[in-house]
Short mmCIF file of the C-alpha atoms (twelve columns), coordinates in Angstrom:
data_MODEL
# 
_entry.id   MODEL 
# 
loop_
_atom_site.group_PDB 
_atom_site.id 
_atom_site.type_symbol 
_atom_site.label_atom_id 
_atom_site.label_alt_id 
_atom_site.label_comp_id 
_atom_site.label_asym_id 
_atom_site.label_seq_id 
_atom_site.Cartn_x 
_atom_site.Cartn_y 
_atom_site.Cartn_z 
_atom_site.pdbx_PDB_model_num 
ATOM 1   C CA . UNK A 1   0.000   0.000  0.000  1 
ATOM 2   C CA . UNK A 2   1.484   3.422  -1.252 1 
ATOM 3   C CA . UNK A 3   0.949   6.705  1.043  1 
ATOM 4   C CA . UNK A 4   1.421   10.249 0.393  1 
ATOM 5   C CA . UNK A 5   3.351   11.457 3.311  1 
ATOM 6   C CA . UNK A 6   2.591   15.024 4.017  1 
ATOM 7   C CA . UNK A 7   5.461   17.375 6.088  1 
ATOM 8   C CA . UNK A 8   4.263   17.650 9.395  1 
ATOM 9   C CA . UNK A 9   3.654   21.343 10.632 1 
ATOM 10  C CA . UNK A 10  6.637   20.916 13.387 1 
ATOM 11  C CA . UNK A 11  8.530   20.105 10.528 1 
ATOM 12  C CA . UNK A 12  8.129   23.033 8.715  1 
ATOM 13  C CA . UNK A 13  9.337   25.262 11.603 1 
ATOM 14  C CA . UNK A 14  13.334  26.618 11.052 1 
ATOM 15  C CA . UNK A 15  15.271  24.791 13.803 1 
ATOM 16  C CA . UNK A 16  18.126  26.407 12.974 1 
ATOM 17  C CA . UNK A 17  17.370  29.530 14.549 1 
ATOM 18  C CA . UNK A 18  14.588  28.167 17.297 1 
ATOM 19  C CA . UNK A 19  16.231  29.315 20.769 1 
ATOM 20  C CA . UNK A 20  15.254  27.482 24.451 1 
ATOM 21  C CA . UNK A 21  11.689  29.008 25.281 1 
ATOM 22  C CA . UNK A 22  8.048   28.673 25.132 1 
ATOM 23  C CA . UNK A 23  5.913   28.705 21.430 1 
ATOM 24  C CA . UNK A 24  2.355   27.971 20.090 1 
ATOM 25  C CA . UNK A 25  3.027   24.704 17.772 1 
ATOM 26  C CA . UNK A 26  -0.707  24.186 16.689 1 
ATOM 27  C CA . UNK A 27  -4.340  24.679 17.056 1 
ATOM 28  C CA . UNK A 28  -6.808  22.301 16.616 1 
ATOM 29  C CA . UNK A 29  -10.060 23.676 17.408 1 
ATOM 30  C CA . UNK A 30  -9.942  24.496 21.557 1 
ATOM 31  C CA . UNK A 31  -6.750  22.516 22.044 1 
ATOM 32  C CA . UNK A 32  -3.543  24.474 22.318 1 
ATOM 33  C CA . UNK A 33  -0.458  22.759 21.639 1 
ATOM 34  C CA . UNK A 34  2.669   24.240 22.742 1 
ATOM 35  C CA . UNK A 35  6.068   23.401 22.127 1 
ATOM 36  C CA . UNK A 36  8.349   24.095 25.335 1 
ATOM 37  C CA . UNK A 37  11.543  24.295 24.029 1 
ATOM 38  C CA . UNK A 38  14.670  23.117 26.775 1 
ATOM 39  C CA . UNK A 39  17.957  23.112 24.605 1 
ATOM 40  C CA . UNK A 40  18.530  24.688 20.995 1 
ATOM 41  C CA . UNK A 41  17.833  22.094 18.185 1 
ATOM 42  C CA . UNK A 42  20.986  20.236 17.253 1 
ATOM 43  C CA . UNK A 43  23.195  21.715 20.006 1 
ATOM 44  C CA . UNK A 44  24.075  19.137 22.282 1 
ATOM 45  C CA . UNK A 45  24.212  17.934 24.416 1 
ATOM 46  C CA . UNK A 46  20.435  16.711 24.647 1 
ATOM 47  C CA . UNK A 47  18.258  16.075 27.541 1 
ATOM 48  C CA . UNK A 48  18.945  13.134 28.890 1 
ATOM 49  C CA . UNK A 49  16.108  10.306 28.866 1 
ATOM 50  C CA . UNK A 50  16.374  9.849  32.319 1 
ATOM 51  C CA . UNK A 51  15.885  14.061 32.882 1 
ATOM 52  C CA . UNK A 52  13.070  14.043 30.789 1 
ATOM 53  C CA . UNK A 53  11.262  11.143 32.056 1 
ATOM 54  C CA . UNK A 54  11.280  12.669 35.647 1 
ATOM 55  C CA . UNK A 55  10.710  16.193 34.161 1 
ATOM 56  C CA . UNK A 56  7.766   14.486 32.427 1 
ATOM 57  C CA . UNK A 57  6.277   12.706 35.760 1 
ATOM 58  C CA . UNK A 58  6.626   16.081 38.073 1 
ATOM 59  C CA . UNK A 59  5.266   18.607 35.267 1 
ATOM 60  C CA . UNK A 60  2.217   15.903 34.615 1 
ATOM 61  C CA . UNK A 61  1.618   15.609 38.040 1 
ATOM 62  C CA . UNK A 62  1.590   18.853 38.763 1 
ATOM 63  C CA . UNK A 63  -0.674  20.330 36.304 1 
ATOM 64  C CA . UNK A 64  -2.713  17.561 36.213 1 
ATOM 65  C CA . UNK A 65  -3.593  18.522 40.149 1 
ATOM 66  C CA . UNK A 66  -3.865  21.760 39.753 1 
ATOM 67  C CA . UNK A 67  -6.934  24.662 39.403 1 
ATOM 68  C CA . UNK A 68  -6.810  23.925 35.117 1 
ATOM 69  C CA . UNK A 69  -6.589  19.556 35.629 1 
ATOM 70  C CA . UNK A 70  -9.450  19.350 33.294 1 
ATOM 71  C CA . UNK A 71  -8.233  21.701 30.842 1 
ATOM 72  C CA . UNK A 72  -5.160  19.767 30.421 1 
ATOM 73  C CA . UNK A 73  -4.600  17.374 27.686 1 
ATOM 74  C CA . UNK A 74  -1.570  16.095 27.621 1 
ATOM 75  C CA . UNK A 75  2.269   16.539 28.350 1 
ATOM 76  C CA . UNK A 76  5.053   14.854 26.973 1 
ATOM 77  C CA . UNK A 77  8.761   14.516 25.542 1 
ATOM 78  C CA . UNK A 78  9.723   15.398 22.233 1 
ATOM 79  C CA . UNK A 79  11.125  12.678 20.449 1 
ATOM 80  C CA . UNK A 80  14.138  14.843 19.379 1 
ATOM 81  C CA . UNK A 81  15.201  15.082 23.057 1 
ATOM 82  C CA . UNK A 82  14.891  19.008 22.996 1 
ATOM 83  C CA . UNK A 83  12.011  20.033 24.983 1 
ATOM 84  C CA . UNK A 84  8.279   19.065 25.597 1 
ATOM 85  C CA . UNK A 85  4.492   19.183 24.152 1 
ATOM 86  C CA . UNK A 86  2.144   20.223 26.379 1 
ATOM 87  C CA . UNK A 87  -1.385  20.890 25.103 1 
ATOM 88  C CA . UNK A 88  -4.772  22.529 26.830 1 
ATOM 89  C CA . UNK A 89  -7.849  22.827 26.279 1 
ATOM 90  C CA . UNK A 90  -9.913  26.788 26.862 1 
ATOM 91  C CA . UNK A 91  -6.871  28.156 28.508 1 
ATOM 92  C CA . UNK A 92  -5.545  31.672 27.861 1 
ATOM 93  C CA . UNK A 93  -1.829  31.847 27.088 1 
ATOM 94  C CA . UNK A 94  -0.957  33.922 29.965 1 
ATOM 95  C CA . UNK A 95  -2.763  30.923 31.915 1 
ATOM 96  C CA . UNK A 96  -0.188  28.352 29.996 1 
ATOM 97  C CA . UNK A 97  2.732   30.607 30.527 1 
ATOM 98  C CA . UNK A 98  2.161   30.965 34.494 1 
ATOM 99  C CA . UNK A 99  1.337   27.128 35.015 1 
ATOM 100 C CA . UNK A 100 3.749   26.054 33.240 1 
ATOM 101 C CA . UNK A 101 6.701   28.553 35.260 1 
ATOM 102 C CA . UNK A 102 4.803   27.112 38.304 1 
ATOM 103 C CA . UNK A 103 5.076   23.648 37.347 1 
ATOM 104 C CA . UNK A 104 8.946   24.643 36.615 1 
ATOM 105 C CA . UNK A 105 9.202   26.070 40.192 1 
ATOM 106 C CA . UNK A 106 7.613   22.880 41.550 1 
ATOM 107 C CA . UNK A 107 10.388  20.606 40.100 1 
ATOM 108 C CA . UNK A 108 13.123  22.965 40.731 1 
ATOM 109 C CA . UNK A 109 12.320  22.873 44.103 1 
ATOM 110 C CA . UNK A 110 11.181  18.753 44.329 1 
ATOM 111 C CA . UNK A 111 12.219  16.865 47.473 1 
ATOM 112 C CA . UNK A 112 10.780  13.464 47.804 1 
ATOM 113 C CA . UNK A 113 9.574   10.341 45.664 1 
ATOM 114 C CA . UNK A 114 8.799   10.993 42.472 1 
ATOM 115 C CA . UNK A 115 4.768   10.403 41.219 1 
ATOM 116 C CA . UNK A 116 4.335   7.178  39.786 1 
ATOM 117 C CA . UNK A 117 7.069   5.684  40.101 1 
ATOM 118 C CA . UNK A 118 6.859   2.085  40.655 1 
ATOM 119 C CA . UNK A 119 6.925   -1.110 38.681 1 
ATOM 120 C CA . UNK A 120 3.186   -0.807 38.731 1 
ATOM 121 C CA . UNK A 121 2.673   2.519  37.846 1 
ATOM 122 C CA . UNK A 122 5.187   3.264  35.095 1 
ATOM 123 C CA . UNK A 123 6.493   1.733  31.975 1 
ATOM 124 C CA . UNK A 124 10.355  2.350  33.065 1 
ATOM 125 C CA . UNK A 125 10.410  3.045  36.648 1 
ATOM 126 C CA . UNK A 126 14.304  2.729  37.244 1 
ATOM 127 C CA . UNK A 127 15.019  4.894  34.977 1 
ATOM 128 C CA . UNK A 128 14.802  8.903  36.646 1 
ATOM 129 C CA . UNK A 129 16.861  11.787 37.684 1 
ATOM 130 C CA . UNK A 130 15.574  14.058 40.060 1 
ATOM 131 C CA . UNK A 131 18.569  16.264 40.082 1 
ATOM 132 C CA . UNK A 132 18.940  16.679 36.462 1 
ATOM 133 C CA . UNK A 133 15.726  17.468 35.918 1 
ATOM 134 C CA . UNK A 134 15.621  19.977 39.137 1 
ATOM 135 C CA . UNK A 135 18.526  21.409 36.859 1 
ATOM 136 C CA . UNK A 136 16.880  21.600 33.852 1 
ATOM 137 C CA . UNK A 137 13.751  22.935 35.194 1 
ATOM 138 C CA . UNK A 138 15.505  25.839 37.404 1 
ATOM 139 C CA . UNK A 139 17.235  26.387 33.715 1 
ATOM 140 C CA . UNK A 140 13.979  26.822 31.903 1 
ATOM 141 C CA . UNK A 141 12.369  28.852 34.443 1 
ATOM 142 C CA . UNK A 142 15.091  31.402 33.517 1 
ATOM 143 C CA . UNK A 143 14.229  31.209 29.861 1 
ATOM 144 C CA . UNK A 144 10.722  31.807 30.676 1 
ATOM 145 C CA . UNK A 145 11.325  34.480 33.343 1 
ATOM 146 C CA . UNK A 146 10.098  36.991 31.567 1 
ATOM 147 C CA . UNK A 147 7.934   35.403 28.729 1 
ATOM 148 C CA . UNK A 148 4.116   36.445 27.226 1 
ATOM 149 C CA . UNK A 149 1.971   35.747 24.600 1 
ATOM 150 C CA . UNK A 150 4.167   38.178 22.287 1 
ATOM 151 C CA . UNK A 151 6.922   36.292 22.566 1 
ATOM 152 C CA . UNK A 152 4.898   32.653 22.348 1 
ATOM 153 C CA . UNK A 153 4.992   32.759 18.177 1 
ATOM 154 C CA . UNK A 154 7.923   30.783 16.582 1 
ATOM 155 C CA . UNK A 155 11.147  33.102 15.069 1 
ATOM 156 C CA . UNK A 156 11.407  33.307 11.006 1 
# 
């Protein structure tokens, strides 16, 4: 069976000039997805797996329990090992942009076990690191110190 591929919209974004920060990817209807953006494309070194499995447990967590939980739809790794997806649902972009420095706060600051964690609860439970993602968070949450909306649209 022969398929027409078509080039994906993250695709068509320049990742030669995308900088560490916070951009709209998509919109598909009421569902936001943004593109949180941890280390320059093709600059390592990358995120570790272990970094953004934990990062990916703690931010989850956290905005999953928050005020917006049903607004969120998902958060997750980019396969690329440069950042994350994390898409809502009827949230304002200044909304996004302070949960998502709160969530940054939250695992800057982590002590403790990290959510889900077990062989029963997750896929690849050895395989964390609260410290490098504490790291990477407190590294982001610079990035996104002083970020808005006018600053949310990808660079041509």
């Amino acid at each position: 069976m022969s398929q027409e591929l078509k080039q994906l919209q993250s695709f068509q974004i320049d990742h030669t000039i995308l900088s560490p920060g916070m951009y709209v990817s998509r919109v598909d209807g009421d569902v936001v997805t943004y593109d949180l953006r941890f280390i320059r494309p093709n600059t390592p070194p990358y995120l570790p797996n272990d970094v953004m499995h934990t990062i990916e447990h703690l931010f989850a967590t956290f905005v999953r329990s928050s005020a917006y939980e049903k607004y969120i739809v998902y958060f997750g790794p980019m396969g690329c090992r440069t950042g994350f997806y994390f898409l809502t649902s009827k949230m304002t972009h200044e909304q996004v942009i302070a949960l998502t420095k709160e969530a940054l706060s939250f695992i800057a600051d982590f002590e403790g076990t990290i959510p889900g964690t077990t062989a029963k609860e997750c896929g690849n439970y050895l395989e964390h690191n609260l410290q490098g993602a504490k790291e990477a968070a407190q590294k982001m949450a610079l990035v996104l110190d002083n970020w808005d909306e006018s600053k949310l649209v990808y660079p041509k």
